[in-house]
C-alpha cells in the first residue's frame, strides 16, 4: 500500500478530510488535478482572473456542458468551450476556495427538512436530510475556529442556534457605506447583519491578516488571510509529516476488485506518465461535477454503470447555492453633509480605484486619487480601448502610468449579443461611448468622445510632486 487514505481533490471537501486524518496519524496522499499555487502566485490581476481563464481547465479538453431552459425550445445544451462561459473554476490545490469571497453562513434548521417544511415540487427529487442541524452544529463551530471566521453575531428572528456566543475573530473593517444599509434596513424594519467571513482581520493561525485591497471574490489572497482549504487546512496537514500532496495529478479512473472494493486510483502525472496510488480507503472529493464524472468513468464488475451508481443517481439531483444580487449608484453630489463627511473621514494617504471606467491620477495636496481604468470597459473617449495602470516603486515614492489595452472588441461585442446581454453594452465595446453618464460629473460629461492621453505621475505621500 502507498498510504492509508487517498483523497482525490483538495478543495473544501478534501481539505478537512486530509487535515483530520493526517493529524490523527494516518498516512494521506492527496491527488489534485491543478497546480500548487501559493500566496506568491496571487496578484490583483483582472486579466489573469477574468480574461485569461487562468484558474480553469482547458475547456476544449475537458469541456463542460450547461443546459438552460429556453422557453418553447425546451432545454438547450451548449458546451462551454463554444460559449466561453467558464462556469466553474478553481483548478488548483485548495480548489475554488482560493477564489471565494469567504462568506461563511450556516444552514438554517429548516434547510435540513426541505420536503417536510415546504412539500414536494413537481419534477424535483426533494428529500429531507438524514441528519439535522443539531448534529452538525458542533462541526460548524469547529470549522469556524480552525478556518478562522471573523464576524459578529447579531440577534435576529432567523438566527440559528449556536453553541458559541460569537465568532472567534472580530469583524474585518467595514466601509462607511455599510452603515447606510444598516440605517435603511432599520427604517424598513428589516434585519441586517455583518457578514461572517473566512478572512482574518489580523495575523493569526500562522497566516497574515487582511490588507483590504478589495479583491476577494474570484481572486486568490496574497496574504493568506482568506481561509482557503490550502491556506487554512492543507498547509497544516503537510506540516504534520503525514500528508503528501501531489499537484498536476489528473485521476482518470478508480479501479475496483472483484468484490467491488476500490483498490487503486489511476492518474496522469505532470510529465504525462500513467501512475497509480494504492490505499486502504479512497475519498472522492473533487466537487459535484468532477466527482460524478470520475465515478461514471470507473465501472467495474460490481459497478457496471459506474461507482456508487447502482440506482442511476450519480450526476443527478445537482443543487446549486442560488442567490440574488442588486446594484445601485451613489452620487456624491446628492449625499447629505453627514454622509459626505463619513467618506472624508477615511483619512487615507490615497484612494485607488481598481475596476473603474475612467483612468486618471490626481494629486490633491498630499493625497492621491488614482483610478486604474477597466480592462472590460472603454473609457467613454470614443475609442474601443480599455485601460490598466502600473504602479511601481520609484525612488522615494511610486511611479504611476496608464496604458491602453487593445483587444478584439468586435468579437467580444458579438459574444455579448449572442448571450442576450443588453445591446447598449455591446455598442459601448464598439464605439467606446457610455450609454449612461449619470455617474459622471458635468465636467466629465463634456469630455465625452475625446481620446484620453493620461501621463505618468510620481507620488510620495510625504513629498508629492507633479507629473514628470
Coordinates of C-alpha atoms in Angstrom, one line a residue:
X1 CA 0.0 0.0 0.0
X2 CA 1.2 3.5 -0.8
X3 CA -0.8 5.1 2.0
X4 CA -3.7 4.6 4.4
X5 CA -6.0 7.1 2.7
X6 CA -6.0 8.6 -0.8
X7 CA -8.0 11.8 -1.1
X8 CA -8.9 12.9 -4.7
X9 CA -9.5 16.6 -4.8
X10 CA -8.1 19.2 -2.4
X11 CA -10.8 21.8 -2.1
X12 CA -13.4 22.5 0.6
X13 CA -14.4 18.8 0.6
X14 CA -10.9 17.1 0.5
X15 CA -9.0 19.6 2.7
X16 CA -10.8 18.9 6.0
X17 CA -10.5 15.1 5.5
X18 CA -6.8 15.3 4.7
X19 CA -6.1 17.5 7.7
X20 CA -8.1 15.5 10.2
X21 CA -6.6 12.1 9.2
X22 CA -3.0 13.4 8.9
X23 CA -3.1 15.0 12.3
X24 CA -4.6 11.7 13.7
X25 CA -1.5 9.9 12.4
X26 CA -2.8 8.3 9.2
X27 CA -0.7 8.5 6.0
X28 CA -2.5 10.5 3.4
X29 CA -1.9 11.1 -0.3
X30 CA -3.9 14.0 -1.9
X31 CA -4.2 13.9 -5.7
X32 CA -5.0 17.3 -7.2
X33 CA -5.5 17.9 -11.0
X34 CA -4.3 21.5 -10.8
X35 CA -1.1 23.2 -9.9
X36 CA 0.1 24.1 -6.4
X37 CA -0.2 27.9 -6.2
X38 CA 0.7 29.9 -3.1
X39 CA 0.4 33.5 -1.9
X40 CA 3.4 34.4 -4.0
X41 CA 1.4 33.4 -7.2
X42 CA -1.7 35.5 -6.5
X43 CA -1.9 39.1 -7.7
X44 CA -4.8 41.6 -8.1
X45 CA -4.7 40.8 -11.8
X46 CA -8.0 41.3 -13.6
X47 CA -6.7 40.0 -16.9
X48 CA -5.5 36.7 -15.3
X49 CA -8.6 36.3 -13.2
X50 CA -11.3 37.3 -15.6
X51 CA -10.0 37.4 -19.2
X52 CA -7.5 34.5 -19.5
X53 CA -9.3 31.7 -17.6
X54 CA -6.1 31.1 -15.6
X55 CA -7.8 29.0 -13.0
X56 CA -10.0 27.0 -15.3
X57 CA -9.4 23.7 -17.1
X58 CA -8.7 23.6 -20.8
X59 CA -12.4 23.7 -21.9
X60 CA -11.7 22.0 -25.2
X61 CA -10.1 19.0 -23.5
X62 CA -12.5 18.8 -20.5
X63 CA -15.4 20.8 -21.6
X64 CA -18.5 21.4 -19.5
X65 CA -22.0 21.4 -20.9
X66 CA -24.6 23.7 -19.5
X67 CA -28.3 23.1 -20.2
X68 CA -30.7 26.0 -19.9
X69 CA -34.4 26.2 -20.3
X70 CA -35.2 28.3 -23.3
X71 CA -39.0 28.6 -23.5
X72 CA -40.6 26.8 -26.5
X73 CA -37.3 25.2 -27.4
X74 CA -37.2 23.4 -24.1
X75 CA -33.8 22.5 -22.6
X76 CA -30.9 23.6 -24.8
X77 CA -27.4 22.2 -24.2
X78 CA -24.2 24.2 -25.1
X79 CA -20.6 23.2 -24.4
X80 CA -18.7 25.9 -22.5
X81 CA -15.8 25.9 -25.0
X82 CA -18.2 27.2 -27.5
X83 CA -19.9 29.8 -25.3
X84 CA -16.6 30.7 -23.5
X85 CA -18.6 30.5 -20.3
X86 CA -16.2 29.0 -17.8
X87 CA -18.9 28.1 -15.4
X88 CA -16.7 26.9 -12.5
X89 CA -13.1 27.4 -11.8
X90 CA -10.5 26.6 -9.1
X91 CA -8.3 24.1 -10.8
X92 CA -5.5 24.2 -8.2
X93 CA -4.5 22.9 -4.8
X94 CA -7.2 24.2 -2.5
X95 CA -9.7 24.3 -5.3
X96 CA -12.1 27.2 -5.7
X97 CA -11.9 28.0 -2.0
X98 CA -8.8 30.0 -3.1
X99 CA -11.1 32.3 -5.1
X100 CA -14.1 32.5 -2.8
X101 CA -15.4 35.7 -1.3
X102 CA -15.3 33.9 2.0
X103 CA -18.9 34.4 3.1
X104 CA -19.5 31.8 5.8
X105 CA -23.2 31.4 6.6
X106 CA -24.6 28.3 8.3
X107 CA -27.6 26.4 7.0
X108 CA -30.8 27.0 9.0
X109 CA -32.5 24.1 10.8
X110 CA -35.3 24.3 8.1
X111 CA -32.7 23.7 5.4
X112 CA -32.4 20.1 6.6
X113 CA -36.1 19.5 6.3
X114 CA -37.0 21.0 2.9
X115 CA -39.5 18.3 2.0
X116 CA -41.2 18.3 5.4
X117 CA -41.3 22.1 5.6
X118 CA -42.2 23.1 2.1
X119 CA -43.6 20.0 0.4
X120 CA -42.9 18.4 -2.9
X121 CA -42.2 20.2 -6.2
X122 CA -43.2 18.7 -9.5
X123 CA -40.2 17.4 -11.4
X124 CA -37.8 17.8 -8.4
X125 CA -36.5 15.0 -6.3
X126 CA -36.6 16.6 -2.8
X127 CA -35.8 14.7 0.4
X128 CA -35.1 15.6 4.0
X129 CA -31.5 15.2 5.2
X130 CA -30.7 12.1 7.1
X131 CA -29.2 14.3 9.9
X132 CA -30.5 17.5 11.4
X133 CA -28.9 20.9 12.3
X134 CA -28.2 19.9 15.9
X135 CA -26.0 17.0 14.8
X136 CA -24.0 19.3 12.5
X137 CA -23.7 22.3 14.8
X138 CA -20.6 21.2 16.7
X139 CA -18.8 20.9 13.4
X140 CA -19.9 24.4 12.3
X141 CA -18.3 25.7 15.5
X142 CA -15.1 23.7 14.9
X143 CA -14.7 24.9 11.3
X144 CA -15.2 28.5 12.4
X145 CA -12.2 28.2 14.8
X146 CA -10.0 26.1 12.5
X147 CA -10.5 28.2 9.4
X148 CA -10.7 31.5 11.3
X149 CA -14.0 33.2 10.8
X150 CA -14.4 36.9 11.5
X151 CA -17.8 38.5 12.2
X152 CA -20.2 39.5 14.9
X153 CA -23.3 37.5 15.9
X154 CA -26.4 39.7 15.9
X155 CA -29.7 38.6 17.4
X156 CA -32.4 38.4 14.8
X157 CA -35.6 36.3 14.2
X158 CA -33.8 33.9 11.8
X159 CA -30.7 33.4 13.9
X160 CA -29.8 29.7 14.0
X161 CA -28.9 28.1 17.4
X162 CA -25.2 28.3 18.3
X163 CA -23.0 26.6 20.9
X164 CA -20.7 29.6 20.9
X165 CA -21.7 33.2 21.7
X166 CA -19.7 34.8 18.8
X167 CA -17.3 34.1 16.0
X168 CA -13.7 33.5 17.0
X169 CA -12.4 36.7 15.4
X170 CA -13.8 40.3 15.4
X171 CA -15.2 41.6 12.1
X172 CA -13.0 43.0 9.4
X173 CA -13.2 46.7 9.0
X174 CA -16.4 47.9 7.2
X175 CA -16.7 50.6 4.6
X176 CA -18.7 53.6 5.8
X177 CA -21.3 52.9 3.2
X178 CA -22.2 49.6 5.0
X179 CA -23.7 51.7 7.8
X180 CA -26.1 53.3 5.2
X181 CA -27.6 49.9 4.5
X182 CA -28.0 49.2 8.2
X183 CA -29.8 52.5 8.7
X184 CA -32.1 51.8 5.7
X185 CA -32.9 48.3 7.0
X186 CA -33.9 49.8 10.4
X187 CA -36.2 52.2 8.8
X188 CA -37.8 49.4 6.8
X189 CA -38.0 47.1 9.8
X190 CA -35.6 44.6 8.3
X191 CA -32.7 42.9 10.0
X192 CA -29.2 43.4 8.6
X193 CA -26.1 41.5 9.8
X194 CA -22.4 41.9 9.3
X195 CA -21.4 39.0 7.0
X196 CA -19.2 36.4 8.7
X197 CA -16.2 35.8 6.5
X198 CA -13.3 33.4 6.3
X199 CA -10.9 36.3 6.4
X200 CA -8.6 37.1 9.3
X201 CA -8.7 40.7 10.5
X202 CA -5.1 40.4 11.8
X203 CA -2.2 38.0 11.8
X204 CA -3.3 34.6 13.4
X205 CA -3.2 30.9 12.8
X206 CA 0.1 31.2 11.1
X207 CA -1.4 33.5 8.4
X208 CA -1.3 37.2 7.8
X209 CA -4.3 39.4 8.2
X210 CA -6.4 41.2 5.6
X211 CA -4.7 44.1 3.7
X212 CA -8.1 45.5 2.5
X213 CA -7.2 45.5 -1.2
X214 CA -10.8 44.9 -2.2
X215 CA -10.0 42.0 -4.4
X216 CA -11.5 38.9 -2.8
X217 CA -14.2 37.1 -4.8
X218 CA -12.6 35.4 -7.9
X219 CA -9.1 36.4 -6.8
X220 CA -6.5 34.5 -4.8
X221 CA -5.4 36.0 -1.5
X222 CA -1.8 37.2 -1.4
X223 CA -1.6 37.4 2.4
X224 CA -3.2 34.1 3.4
X225 CA -5.9 36.0 5.3
X226 CA -8.6 34.2 3.3
X227 CA -9.2 30.7 4.9
X228 CA -9.0 28.6 1.8
X229 CA -8.6 24.9 2.0
X230 CA -4.9 25.3 1.1
X231 CA -4.0 28.1 3.4
X232 CA -6.1 27.1 6.5
X233 CA -6.1 23.3 6.2
X234 CA -3.7 21.6 3.8
X235 CA -0.6 23.7 4.9
X236 CA -1.2 22.3 8.4
X237 CA -1.7 18.8 7.0
X238 CA 1.7 18.9 5.3
X239 CA 3.4 20.2 8.5
X240 CA 2.2 17.1 10.3
X241 CA 4.5 15.0 8.1
X242 CA 1.7 12.6 7.2
X243 CA 0.3 14.3 4.1
X244 CA 1.7 14.1 0.6
X245 CA 0.1 16.5 -1.8
X246 CA 0.6 15.7 -5.5
X247 CA -0.4 18.5 -7.8
X248 CA -0.9 18.2 -11.5
X249 CA -2.2 14.7 -11.0
X250 CA -5.3 14.0 -13.1
X251 CA -7.2 11.0 -11.8
X252 CA -8.9 9.3 -14.7
X253 CA -10.2 6.1 -13.2
X254 CA -10.8 4.3 -9.8
X255 CA -10.0 0.6 -10.1
X256 CA -12.1 -1.9 -8.1
X257 CA -11.6 -5.6 -7.5
X258 CA -14.0 -8.5 -7.9
X259 CA -15.7 -7.7 -4.7
X260 CA -16.4 -4.1 -5.8
X261 CA -13.9 -2.6 -3.4
X262 CA -11.8 0.3 -4.8
X263 CA -8.1 -0.6 -4.6
X264 CA -6.3 1.9 -6.7
X265 CA -6.5 5.4 -8.3
X266 CA -5.0 5.7 -11.8
X267 CA -3.8 9.2 -12.7
X268 CA -1.7 11.1 -15.2
X269 CA 1.3 12.9 -13.6
X270 CA 2.6 16.3 -14.6
X271 CA 5.0 14.7 -17.1
X272 CA 2.2 12.7 -18.7
X273 CA 3.1 9.3 -17.3
X274 CA 0.4 7.0 -16.1
X275 CA 0.7 6.4 -12.3
X276 CA -1.2 4.5 -9.6
X277 CA -1.9 5.0 -5.9
X278 CA -3.0 2.1 -3.8
X279 CA -4.6 2.7 -0.4
X280 CA -6.9 1.2 2.2
X281 CA -9.5 4.0 1.8
X282 CA -10.3 6.4 -1.0
X283 CA -12.1 9.7 -0.6
X284 CA -13.6 11.2 -3.7
X285 CA -13.9 15.0 -3.1
X286 CA -13.5 16.8 -6.4
X287 CA -16.7 18.8 -6.2
X288 CA -20.1 17.6 -7.5
X289 CA -19.3 17.8 -11.2
X290 CA -15.9 16.3 -11.3
X291 CA -16.8 13.7 -8.7
X292 CA -19.7 12.5 -10.8
X293 CA -17.5 12.4 -13.9
X294 CA -14.9 10.3 -12.2
X295 CA -17.4 7.8 -10.7
X296 CA -19.1 7.4 -14.0
X297 CA -15.7 6.8 -15.7
X298 CA -14.9 4.0 -13.2
X299 CA -17.1 1.0 -14.0
X300 CA -16.2 -2.4 -12.6
X301 CA -17.6 -6.0 -12.4
X302 CA -19.8 -5.0 -9.4
X303 CA -20.3 -1.4 -10.7
X304 CA -21.3 -1.8 -14.4
X305 CA -22.8 1.7 -14.6
X306 CA -20.1 3.5 -12.6
X307 CA -19.1 3.5 -9.0
X308 CA -21.9 4.2 -6.5
X309 CA -24.4 4.3 -9.3
X310 CA -26.4 1.1 -8.9
X311 CA -29.5 3.2 -8.7
X312 CA -28.6 5.6 -11.5
X313 CA -28.4 8.7 -9.3
X314 CA -24.8 9.7 -9.9
X315 CA -24.8 13.0 -11.8
X316 CA -28.4 13.8 -11.0
X317 CA -30.0 16.0 -8.3
X318 CA -27.4 18.7 -8.6
X319 CA -28.2 21.5 -6.2
X320 CA -26.6 25.0 -6.6
X321 CA -26.5 27.6 -3.9
X322 CA -28.5 30.2 -5.6
X323 CA -28.9 33.8 -4.7
X324 CA -29.8 37.2 -5.9
X325 CA -27.9 40.4 -6.4
X326 CA -28.7 44.0 -7.0
X327 CA -26.7 47.1 -7.9
X328 CA -27.2 50.8 -7.3
X329 CA -25.3 54.1 -7.7
X330 CA -24.5 56.6 -5.0
X331 CA -24.0 60.1 -6.4
X332 CA -21.6 62.2 -4.3
X333 CA -23.3 65.4 -5.2
X334 CA -26.6 64.2 -3.8
X335 CA -25.2 63.0 -0.4
X336 CA -26.2 64.8 2.7
X337 CA -23.4 66.5 4.6
X338 CA -23.1 63.8 7.2
X339 CA -22.6 61.0 4.7
X340 CA -20.2 63.1 2.6
X341 CA -18.2 63.7 5.8
X342 CA -18.1 59.9 6.5
X343 CA -16.2 59.4 3.3
X344 CA -13.9 62.3 4.0
X345 CA -13.1 60.8 7.4
X346 CA -11.4 57.8 5.8
X347 CA -8.2 59.9 6.3
X348 CA -6.1 57.8 3.9
X349 CA -3.0 58.9 2.1
X350 CA -4.5 57.9 -1.1
X351 CA -7.6 56.3 -2.7
X352 CA -7.1 53.7 -5.5
X353 CA -10.0 52.5 -7.6
X354 CA -9.2 49.2 -9.3
X355 CA -12.1 48.4 -11.6
X356 CA -13.1 51.9 -12.6
X357 CA -14.0 53.1 -16.1
X358 CA -12.1 56.4 -16.4
X359 CA -8.4 56.2 -15.9
X360 CA -6.8 59.2 -14.2
X361 CA -4.4 60.2 -11.4
X362 CA -4.8 63.4 -9.4
X363 CA -2.7 64.8 -6.5
X364 CA -4.7 66.9 -4.1
X365 CA -2.3 68.5 -1.5
X366 CA -0.6 65.4 -0.1
X367 CA -3.2 62.8 -1.2
X368 CA -3.6 60.6 -4.2
X369 CA -6.7 59.7 -6.1
X370 CA -6.0 57.1 -8.7
X371 CA -8.4 55.3 -11.0
X372 CA -6.8 52.4 -12.8
X373 CA -9.3 52.2 -15.6
X374 CA -11.0 48.9 -16.5
X375 CA -9.9 46.0 -18.7
X376 CA -13.5 45.3 -19.6
X377 CA -14.9 48.8 -20.3
X378 CA -13.8 51.6 -22.7
X379 CA -13.3 55.0 -21.1
X380 CA -16.1 56.9 -22.8
X381 CA -13.5 58.5 -25.1
X382 CA -14.8 57.4 -28.4
X383 CA -12.3 54.5 -28.8
X384 CA -12.8 50.8 -28.0
X385 CA -9.6 50.7 -26.0
X386 CA -9.8 49.5 -22.4
X387 CA -7.2 50.6 -19.8
X388 CA -5.0 49.4 -17.0
X389 CA -2.3 51.0 -14.9
X390 CA 1.1 50.1 -13.5
X391 CA 2.3 51.2 -10.0
X392 CA 6.0 50.6 -9.4
X393 CA 8.5 51.7 -6.7
X394 CA 10.4 54.8 -7.8
X395 CA 12.9 56.4 -5.5
X396 CA 11.1 57.9 -2.5
X397 CA 7.6 57.1 -3.9
X398 CA 5.6 55.3 -6.6
X399 CA 5.6 55.8 -10.4
X400 CA 2.1 55.5 -11.8
X401 CA 1.5 55.0 -15.5
X402 CA -1.7 54.4 -17.5
X403 CA -1.7 52.0 -20.5
X404 CA -4.3 51.3 -23.2
X405 CA -5.3 47.7 -23.9
X406 CA -6.3 46.8 -27.4
X407 CA -8.3 43.6 -27.9
X408 CA -10.8 42.0 -30.3
X409 CA -13.7 44.2 -29.2
X410 CA -15.8 43.2 -32.2
X411 CA -15.6 39.6 -31.2
X412 CA -16.4 40.5 -27.6
X413 CA -19.4 42.6 -28.7
X414 CA -20.7 39.7 -30.9
X415 CA -20.5 37.3 -28.0
X416 CA -22.4 39.7 -25.7
X417 CA -25.2 39.9 -28.3
X418 CA -25.2 36.2 -28.7
X419 CA -25.5 35.8 -24.9
X420 CA -28.6 38.0 -25.0
X421 CA -27.0 40.8 -22.9
X422 CA -28.3 44.4 -23.3
X423 CA -27.5 45.8 -26.8
X424 CA -26.1 49.0 -25.2
X425 CA -23.3 47.0 -23.6
X426 CA -22.2 45.6 -27.0
X427 CA -22.4 49.1 -28.6
X428 CA -20.2 50.5 -25.9
X429 CA -17.4 48.0 -26.7
X430 CA -17.6 49.0 -30.3
X431 CA -17.8 52.8 -30.2
X432 CA -16.2 53.4 -26.8
X433 CA -19.1 55.6 -25.5
X434 CA -21.1 55.1 -22.4
X435 CA -24.9 54.9 -22.9
X436 CA -25.5 56.3 -19.4
X437 CA -23.4 59.1 -17.9
X438 CA -25.3 59.9 -14.7
X439 CA -22.4 58.8 -12.5
X440 CA -20.1 61.4 -14.1
X441 CA -19.7 65.0 -13.0
X442 CA -20.8 67.6 -15.6
X443 CA -17.2 68.4 -16.4
X444 CA -16.5 64.8 -17.3
X445 CA -19.7 64.5 -19.4
X446 CA -18.4 67.4 -21.6
X447 CA -15.3 65.3 -22.4
X448 CA -17.3 62.5 -23.9
X449 CA -15.7 61.2 -27.2
X450 CA -12.4 63.0 -26.5
X451 CA -9.5 60.5 -26.7
X452 CA -7.5 60.1 -23.5
X453 CA -3.8 60.7 -23.2
X454 CA -3.0 60.3 -19.5
X455 CA 0.6 60.9 -18.5
X456 CA 2.9 59.5 -15.8
X457 CA 2.8 60.6 -12.2
X458 CA 5.3 60.3 -9.4
X459 CA 3.7 60.2 -6.0
X460 CA 5.1 60.3 -2.5
X461 CA 2.8 60.6 0.5
X462 CA 5.3 62.9 2.2
X463 CA 6.6 65.0 -0.7
X464 CA 4.3 64.8 -3.7
X465 CA 5.4 66.4 -6.9
X466 CA 3.8 66.9 -10.2
X467 CA 3.9 64.6 -13.1
X468 CA 7.1 64.3 -15.0

